[in-house]
Amino acid sequence: MNPIDATEHYETSAHDPAPSLLTIILDTNPHAWSLLESSLPFSQAVANILVFLNAHLACNYANEVAVVASHNHQASWLYPTETHRGKGTDTDGDVSMNQNNGQDGQAPNGQVNKYEPFRVVEEQVTRNLRQLLDSTPASTLTSTTSTMMAGALTLALSHINRRAIAWSEAHGGAGDASRASGDATTMGYSGSKETGPEGELQSRILVVSVSSSTDSAHQYIPIMNGIFACQRLRIPIDVCKLSGDAVFLQQASDATRGVYMALSEPRGLLQYLMMAFLPDQRSRKHLVLPTRVDVDFRAACFCHRRVVDVGFVCSICLSIFCEPPENGDCLTCGTHLEMGDYGAKPAVVARKKKKKKARPNGTAATPTPTPTPGP
């Protein structure tokens, strides 16, 4: 019956590429976006990101997306969230067919011809983003310039790990253990490691940042832990920087072999997203990706959370300090650090005086002037 009912047409082929999971971390700091109001309004940036998400979903019917908001006081999910059961849906979440949800002949919200995954992503992202901005205290709109990048990165990694395990269990893979078993030679490799008939779920993270990374120096340790986890799981971190500097994001993109682009013209956000960040790991092996050679590898000190060029490193826990700790004890592990003679004034040794030659009669000899050469 298979040749008749065409069942094999709907069965997943062993040669089909594995789907790709794109997780976007959107910096939603109101103060930082207000500085870009003249060149790129926040509403226009969100519209461009939604178009980019739709393009990713259109590349493969099994592709998945996730959006995390990195706000100034919290990190929250924009998509996916709980299934929205609005007016006109039954207990199963399906659209009721026996009543009109607006005007005659129109679907909910007037979106009659829109692809269902596009509509769900757009509705949840815009609704949750509006709720997040409405719940932001007015006192933090102008006083806070940092963003919860560490929390957003943790949420993204948790979701990626959960979806990778679910995909592997559903398709007979080896689970996340096969991803974590890569040796040092495969860390950061942008290609895929086939674990089953359909491979493994390809995951990547895209950070759309507008805040200054120097304000997030107090999150240095959790951010670096997230970078090391992405490097271990071969998850590239792409960074689209719209304004400000990005010390830690440069390190994240370089360590995970992602794409880092600092846009000189924010109004071309959609063009950069479609051309530089849309290809997945499988496609990037055949493309010439933008590279960056001037990566800022500075670190933040553990004592004052300042980005330093030169510091002191604990030999036990590798903690970084901008100045020697008090009493020479490490603030992280408590180990007493041998500072040696650091800070001591150098000893000044008196210069020895040269002895003058004595003449036979006991008087000191005077240097003989050089005679003038004759003609």
GROMACS .gro file of C-alpha atoms in nm:
model
  375
    1MET     CA    1   0.000   0.000   0.000
    2ASN     CA    2   0.293   0.233   0.040
    3PRO     CA    3   0.331   0.297  -0.336
    4ILE     CA    4  -0.039   0.374  -0.348
    5ASP     CA    5  -0.095   0.602  -0.050
    6ALA     CA    6   0.251   0.762  -0.082
    7THR     CA    7   0.334   0.705   0.283
    8GLU     CA    8   0.706   0.704   0.210
    9HIS     CA    9   0.672   1.062   0.090
   10TYR     CA   10   0.608   1.173   0.447
   11GLU     CA   11   0.859   0.947   0.614
   12THR     CA   12   1.184   1.111   0.713
   13SER     CA   13   1.462   1.001   0.486
   14ALA     CA   14   1.799   0.896   0.620
   15HIS     CA   15   1.961   1.154   0.392
   16ASP     CA   16   1.760   1.449   0.523
   17PRO     CA   17   1.978   1.703   0.707
   18ALA     CA   18   1.928   1.740   1.077
   19PRO     CA   19   1.728   2.048   1.182
   20SER     CA   20   1.886   2.356   1.329
   21LEU     CA   21   1.796   2.530   1.654
   22LEU     CA   22   1.858   2.904   1.654
   23THR     CA   23   1.849   3.079   1.991
   24ILE     CA   24   1.853   3.458   1.985
   25ILE     CA   25   1.956   3.657   2.292
   26LEU     CA   26   1.805   4.003   2.243
   27ASP     CA   27   1.946   4.288   2.450
   28THR     CA   28   1.637   4.484   2.555
   29ASN     CA   29   1.800   4.751   2.771
   30PRO     CA   30   1.573   5.059   2.728
   31HIS     CA   31   1.850   5.311   2.797
   32ALA     CA   32   2.083   5.161   2.537
   33TRP     CA   33   1.809   5.144   2.273
   34SER     CA   34   1.713   5.506   2.336
   35LEU     CA   35   2.059   5.608   2.215
   36LEU     CA   36   1.989   5.435   1.881
   37GLU     CA   37   1.646   5.586   1.834
   38SER     CA   38   1.760   5.815   1.553
   39SER     CA   39   1.927   5.541   1.347
   40LEU     CA   40   1.741   5.222   1.443
   41PRO     CA   41   1.422   5.236   1.654
   42PHE     CA   42   1.357   4.939   1.877
   43SER     CA   43   1.029   4.854   1.703
   44GLN     CA   44   1.203   4.837   1.366
   45ALA     CA   45   1.479   4.618   1.508
   46VAL     CA   46   1.222   4.373   1.647
   47ALA     CA   47   1.048   4.362   1.308
   48ASN     CA   48   1.378   4.284   1.136
   49ILE     CA   49   1.453   4.006   1.386
   50LEU     CA   50   1.108   3.853   1.326
   51VAL     CA   51   1.176   3.845   0.952
   52PHE     CA   52   1.509   3.677   1.024
   53LEU     CA   53   1.338   3.414   1.241
   54ASN     CA   54   1.086   3.344   0.965
   55ALA     CA   55   1.369   3.296   0.717
   56HIS     CA   56   1.535   3.044   0.949
   57LEU     CA   57   1.210   2.850   0.987
   58ALA     CA   58   1.157   2.854   0.611
   59CYS     CA   59   1.496   2.691   0.544
   60ASN     CA   60   1.378   2.360   0.693
   61TYR     CA   61   1.034   2.256   0.808
   62ALA     CA   62   1.190   2.100   1.122
   63ASN     CA   63   1.399   2.403   1.223
   64GLU     CA   64   1.336   2.552   1.565
   65VAL     CA   65   1.382   2.898   1.714
   66ALA     CA   66   1.399   3.041   2.065
   67VAL     CA   67   1.420   3.402   2.183
   68VAL     CA   68   1.554   3.516   2.523
   69ALA     CA   69   1.537   3.875   2.644
   70SER     CA   70   1.843   4.007   2.826
   71HIS     CA   71   1.685   4.293   3.019
   72ASN     CA   72   1.844   4.537   3.261
   73HIS     CA   73   1.717   4.359   3.572
   74GLN     CA   74   1.625   4.008   3.457
   75ALA     CA   75   1.646   3.753   3.176
   76SER     CA   76   1.314   3.616   3.054
   77TRP     CA   77   1.173   3.404   2.774
   78LEU     CA   78   1.004   3.563   2.478
   79TYR     CA   79   0.959   3.241   2.283
   80PRO     CA   80   0.867   2.963   2.338
   81THR     CA   81   0.624   3.013   2.624
   82GLU     CA   82   0.298   2.854   2.728
   83THR     CA   83   0.053   2.792   2.444
   84HIS     CA   84  -0.157   3.100   2.395
   85ARG     CA   85  -0.522   3.008   2.415
   86GLY     CA   86  -0.703   3.314   2.306
   87LYS     CA   87  -1.059   3.366   2.209
   88GLY     CA   88  -1.182   3.112   1.956
   89THR     CA   89  -0.972   2.813   2.072
   90ASP     CA   90  -1.100   2.491   2.221
   91THR     CA   91  -0.958   2.278   2.503
   92ASP     CA   92  -0.695   2.124   2.272
   93GLY     CA   93  -0.566   2.464   2.166
   94ASP     CA   94  -0.705   2.433   1.812
   95VAL     CA   95  -0.896   2.710   1.642
   96SER     CA   96  -1.267   2.659   1.668
   97MET     CA   97  -1.435   2.607   1.330
   98ASN     CA   98  -1.791   2.679   1.436
   99GLN     CA   99  -1.754   3.045   1.519
  100ASN     CA  100  -1.599   3.361   1.379
  101ASN     CA  101  -1.303   3.510   1.561
  102GLY     CA  102  -1.347   3.855   1.418
  103GLN     CA  103  -1.489   3.947   1.084
  104ASP     CA  104  -1.642   3.685   0.857
  105GLY     CA  105  -1.389   3.476   0.674
  106GLN     CA  106  -1.089   3.596   0.880
  107ALA     CA  107  -0.858   3.402   1.105
  108PRO     CA  108  -0.764   3.523   1.457
  109ASN     CA  109  -0.604   3.868   1.452
  110GLY     CA  110  -0.685   3.899   1.083
  111GLN     CA  111  -0.388   3.681   0.981
  112VAL     CA  112  -0.563   3.455   0.735
  113ASN     CA  113  -0.282   3.361   0.496
  114LYS     CA  114   0.013   3.357   0.734
  115TYR     CA  115   0.213   3.040   0.790
  116GLU     CA  116   0.122   2.902   1.133
  117PRO     CA  117   0.477   2.886   1.281
  118PHE     CA  118   0.536   3.246   1.164
  119ARG     CA  119   0.218   3.364   1.333
  120VAL     CA  120   0.288   3.185   1.662
  121VAL     CA  121   0.642   3.322   1.688
  122GLU     CA  122   0.533   3.677   1.605
  123GLU     CA  123   0.242   3.677   1.851
  124GLN     CA  124   0.438   3.534   2.144
  125VAL     CA  125   0.747   3.748   2.094
  126THR     CA  126   0.556   4.075   2.062
  127ARG     CA  127   0.319   3.995   2.349
  128ASN     CA  128   0.588   3.884   2.594
  129LEU     CA  129   0.813   4.172   2.496
  130ARG     CA  130   0.536   4.422   2.560
  131GLN     CA  131   0.469   4.268   2.900
  132LEU     CA  132   0.838   4.279   2.987
  133LEU     CA  133   0.873   4.646   2.898
  134ASP     CA  134   0.553   4.738   3.083
  135SER     CA  135   0.678   4.568   3.399
  136THR     CA  136   1.011   4.751   3.395
  137PRO     CA  137   1.039   5.003   3.683
  138ALA     CA  138   1.067   5.361   3.565
  139SER     CA  139   1.362   5.423   3.797
  140THR     CA  140   1.580   5.179   3.600
  141LEU     CA  141   1.510   5.321   3.256
  142THR     CA  142   1.779   5.589   3.276
  143SER     CA  143   2.001   5.472   3.563
  144THR     CA  144   2.082   5.116   3.456
  145THR     CA  145   2.297   5.059   3.149
  146SER     CA  146   2.394   4.696   3.210
  147THR     CA  147   2.214   4.385   3.091
  148MET     CA  148   2.166   4.036   3.232
  149MET     CA  149   2.372   3.863   2.965
  150ALA     CA  150   2.490   3.583   3.195
  151GLY     CA  151   2.135   3.486   3.289
  152ALA     CA  152   2.019   3.493   2.927
  153LEU     CA  153   2.312   3.277   2.819
  154THR     CA  154   2.228   3.025   3.093
  155LEU     CA  155   1.864   3.006   2.983
  156ALA     CA  156   1.971   2.954   2.623
  157LEU     CA  157   2.210   2.672   2.713
  158SER     CA  158   1.947   2.501   2.927
  159HIS     CA  159   1.694   2.510   2.644
  160ILE     CA  160   1.948   2.384   2.391
  161ASN     CA  161   2.046   2.095   2.615
  162ARG     CA  162   1.682   2.000   2.673
  163ARG     CA  163   1.595   2.009   2.304
  164ALA     CA  164   1.911   1.815   2.208
  165ILE     CA  165   1.825   1.536   2.451
  166ALA     CA  166   1.463   1.525   2.333
  167TRP     CA  167   1.566   1.512   1.967
  168SER     CA  168   1.821   1.239   2.030
  169GLU     CA  169   1.573   1.025   2.225
  170ALA     CA  170   1.307   1.066   1.957
  171HIS     CA  171   1.541   0.968   1.673
  172GLY     CA  172   1.746   0.693   1.833
  173GLY     CA  173   2.060   0.895   1.904
  174ALA     CA  174   2.305   0.863   2.188
  175GLY     CA  175   2.184   1.169   2.373
  176ASP     CA  176   2.389   1.458   2.492
  177ALA     CA  177   2.671   1.230   2.608
  178SER     CA  178   2.792   1.193   2.250
  179ARG     CA  179   2.824   1.568   2.219
  180ALA     CA  180   3.019   1.599   2.541
  181SER     CA  181   3.256   1.317   2.450
  182GLY     CA  182   3.449   1.522   2.195
  183ASP     CA  183   3.816   1.561   2.260
  184ALA     CA  184   4.020   1.879   2.259
  185THR     CA  185   4.075   1.859   1.884
  186THR     CA  186   3.702   1.885   1.810
  187MET     CA  187   3.618   2.162   2.055
  188GLY     CA  188   3.481   2.463   1.880
  189TYR     CA  189   3.450   2.277   1.550
  190SER     CA  190   3.170   2.431   1.349
  191GLY     CA  191   3.079   2.112   1.168
  192SER     CA  192   2.837   1.844   1.278
  193LYS     CA  193   2.909   1.509   1.430
  194GLU     CA  194   2.668   1.251   1.294
  195THR     CA  195   2.539   1.029   1.574
  196GLY     CA  196   2.247   0.855   1.406
  197PRO     CA  197   2.060   0.822   1.079
  198GLU     CA  198   1.965   1.189   1.093
  199GLY     CA  199   2.259   1.329   1.284
  200GLU     CA  200   2.217   1.552   1.587
  201LEU     CA  201   2.032   1.875   1.644
  202GLN     CA  202   2.246   2.164   1.522
  203SER     CA  203   2.235   2.447   1.776
  204ARG     CA  204   2.377   2.798   1.771
  205ILE     CA  205   2.330   3.122   1.963
  206LEU     CA  206   2.298   3.471   1.819
  207VAL     CA  207   2.348   3.767   2.053
  208VAL     CA  208   2.202   4.103   1.942
  209SER     CA  209   2.375   4.345   2.178
  210VAL     CA  210   2.352   4.720   2.228
  211SER     CA  211   2.489   4.759   2.583
  212SER     CA  212   2.847   4.817   2.682
  213SER     CA  213   3.024   4.505   2.802
  214THR     CA  214   3.228   4.698   3.058
  215ASP     CA  215   2.907   4.744   3.258
  216SER     CA  216   2.866   4.365   3.281
  217ALA     CA  217   3.208   4.302   3.434
  218HIS     CA  218   3.040   4.179   3.753
  219GLN     CA  219   2.905   3.888   3.543
  220TYR     CA  220   3.250   3.789   3.420
  221ILE     CA  221   3.264   3.447   3.590
  222PRO     CA  222   2.917   3.319   3.481
  223ILE     CA  223   2.969   3.456   3.129
  224MET     CA  224   3.301   3.276   3.095
  225ASN     CA  225   3.145   2.956   3.231
  226GLY     CA  226   2.877   2.982   2.962
  227ILE     CA  227   3.143   3.038   2.696
  228PHE     CA  228   3.335   2.729   2.807
  229ALA     CA  229   3.014   2.523   2.802
  230CYS     CA  230   2.939   2.635   2.445
  231GLN     CA  231   3.295   2.554   2.345
  232ARG     CA  232   3.265   2.206   2.494
  233LEU     CA  233   2.930   2.137   2.321
  234ARG     CA  234   3.047   2.288   1.991
  235ILE     CA  235   2.778   2.557   1.996
  236PRO     CA  236   2.896   2.870   1.811
  237ILE     CA  237   2.807   3.208   1.959
  238ASP     CA  238   2.741   3.470   1.692
  239VAL     CA  239   2.744   3.835   1.797
  240CYS     CA  240   2.574   4.122   1.618
  241LYS     CA  241   2.697   4.435   1.796
  242LEU     CA  242   2.494   4.746   1.721
  243SER     CA  243   2.674   4.991   1.951
  244GLY     CA  244   2.930   5.006   2.230
  245ASP     CA  245   3.231   4.787   2.296
  246ALA     CA  246   3.218   4.411   2.354
  247VAL     CA  247   3.517   4.273   2.541
  248PHE     CA  248   3.355   3.950   2.663
  249LEU     CA  249   3.142   3.896   2.352
  250GLN     CA  250   3.452   3.913   2.134
  251GLN     CA  251   3.606   3.640   2.346
  252ALA     CA  252   3.284   3.433   2.326
  253SER     CA  253   3.273   3.450   1.947
  254ASP     CA  254   3.645   3.376   1.911
  255ALA     CA  255   3.645   3.080   2.152
  256THR     CA  256   3.341   2.913   1.994
  257ARG     CA  257   3.433   2.998   1.633
  258GLY     CA  258   3.129   3.212   1.580
  259VAL     CA  259   3.074   3.522   1.370
  260TYR     CA  260   3.133   3.864   1.529
  261MET     CA  261   3.021   4.177   1.348
  262ALA     CA  262   3.012   4.531   1.484
  263LEU     CA  263   2.772   4.716   1.256
  264SER     CA  264   2.887   5.056   1.142
  265GLU     CA  265   2.536   5.130   1.011
  266PRO     CA  266   2.261   4.988   1.239
  267ARG     CA  267   1.992   5.068   0.981
  268GLY     CA  268   2.116   4.772   0.775
  269LEU     CA  269   2.040   4.522   1.052
  270LEU     CA  270   1.818   4.299   0.838
  271GLN     CA  271   2.075   4.283   0.560
  272TYR     CA  272   2.350   4.176   0.800
  273LEU     CA  273   2.124   3.918   0.964
  274MET     CA  274   2.022   3.758   0.635
  275MET     CA  275   2.368   3.755   0.476
  276ALA     CA  276   2.604   3.685   0.766
  277PHE     CA  277   2.402   3.506   1.036
  278LEU     CA  278   2.142   3.298   0.850
  279PRO     CA  279   2.372   3.010   0.734
  280ASP     CA  280   2.396   2.729   0.987
  281GLN     CA  281   2.703   2.524   1.079
  282ARG     CA  282   2.659   2.290   0.786
  283SER     CA  283   2.647   2.571   0.532
  284ARG     CA  284   2.930   2.769   0.687
  285LYS     CA  285   3.184   2.505   0.589
  286HIS     CA  286   3.138   2.618   0.228
  287LEU     CA  287   3.140   2.994   0.293
  288VAL     CA  288   3.402   3.256   0.370
  289LEU     CA  289   3.296   3.390   0.707
  290PRO     CA  290   3.384   3.732   0.847
  291THR     CA  291   3.690   3.710   1.067
  292ARG     CA  292   3.827   3.936   1.337
  293VAL     CA  293   4.194   3.957   1.427
  294ASP     CA  294   4.187   4.237   1.686
  295VAL     CA  295   4.011   4.039   1.960
  296ASP     CA  296   4.024   4.203   2.302
  297PHE     CA  297   4.138   3.932   2.546
  298ARG     CA  298   4.131   4.146   2.858
  299ALA     CA  299   3.972   4.003   3.173
  300ALA     CA  300   3.781   4.150   3.464
  301CYS     CA  301   3.937   4.146   3.809
  302PHE     CA  302   3.762   3.950   4.085
  303CYS     CA  303   3.802   4.222   4.346
  304HIS     CA  304   3.661   4.538   4.185
  305ARG     CA  305   3.508   4.393   3.864
  306ARG     CA  306   3.717   4.617   3.643
  307VAL     CA  307   3.854   4.525   3.302
  308VAL     CA  308   4.232   4.526   3.344
  309ASP     CA  309   4.528   4.498   3.111
  310VAL     CA  310   4.777   4.372   3.372
  311GLY     CA  311   4.683   4.200   3.695
  312PHE     CA  312   4.777   3.941   3.957
  313VAL     CA  313   4.668   3.579   3.913
  314CYS     CA  314   4.626   3.325   4.192
  315SER     CA  315   4.831   3.014   4.114
  316ILE     CA  316   4.566   2.786   4.272
  317CYS     CA  317   4.224   2.901   4.146
  318LEU     CA  318   4.344   3.139   3.869
  319SER     CA  319   4.153   3.433   4.015
  320ILE     CA  320   4.253   3.771   3.874
  321PHE     CA  321   4.312   4.081   4.087
  322CYS     CA  322   4.394   4.432   3.978
  323GLU     CA  323   4.606   4.484   4.291
  324PRO     CA  324   4.756   4.250   4.555
  325PRO     CA  325   4.488   4.127   4.799
  326GLU     CA  326   4.498   4.238   5.158
  327ASN     CA  327   4.739   4.030   5.369
  328GLY     CA  328   4.823   3.836   5.053
  329ASP     CA  329   4.521   3.602   5.085
  330CYS     CA  330   4.325   3.510   4.772
  331LEU     CA  331   3.968   3.640   4.792
  332THR     CA  332   3.832   3.329   4.617
  333CYS     CA  333   4.007   3.026   4.764
  334GLY     CA  334   4.180   3.185   5.065
  335THR     CA  335   4.525   3.061   4.969
  336HIS     CA  336   4.807   3.273   5.102
  337LEU     CA  337   4.996   3.415   4.806
  338GLU     CA  338   5.369   3.460   4.832
  339MET     CA  339   5.423   3.811   4.702
  340GLY     CA  340   5.799   3.802   4.758
  341ASP     CA  341   5.956   4.148   4.767
  342TYR     CA  342   5.675   4.307   4.564
  343GLY     CA  343   5.625   4.670   4.662
  344ALA     CA  344   5.953   4.703   4.847
  345LYS     CA  345   6.177   4.994   4.764
  346PRO     CA  346   6.490   4.896   4.577
  347ALA     CA  347   6.814   4.915   4.774
  348VAL     CA  348   7.038   5.203   4.668
  349VAL     CA  349   7.406   5.104   4.660
  350ALA     CA  350   7.662   5.384   4.681
  351ARG     CA  351   7.879   5.416   4.376
  352LYS     CA  352   8.244   5.338   4.433
  353LYS     CA  353   8.487   5.620   4.369
  354LYS     CA  354   8.771   5.559   4.133
  355LYS     CA  355   9.118   5.584   4.282
  356LYS     CA  356   9.352   5.835   4.125
  357LYS     CA  357   9.699   5.731   4.024
  358ALA     CA  358   9.976   5.869   4.247
  359ARG     CA  359  10.299   6.022   4.111
  360PRO     CA  360  10.638   5.912   4.237
  361ASN     CA  361  10.666   6.231   4.445
  362GLY     CA  362  10.329   6.160   4.610
  363THR     CA  363  10.117   6.416   4.424
  364ALA     CA  364   9.810   6.311   4.231
  365ALA     CA  365   9.855   6.277   3.860
  366THR     CA  366   9.663   6.503   3.630
  367PRO     CA  367   9.551   6.386   3.289
  368THR     CA  368   9.787   6.487   3.009
  369PRO     CA  369   9.612   6.681   2.735
  370THR     CA  370   9.622   6.532   2.390
  371PRO     CA  371   9.884   6.714   2.181
  372THR     CA  372   9.772   6.891   1.871
  373PRO     CA  373   9.881   6.699   1.564
  374GLY     CA  374  10.135   6.877   1.348
  375PRO     CA  375  10.109   6.951   0.982
   0.00000   0.00000   0.00000
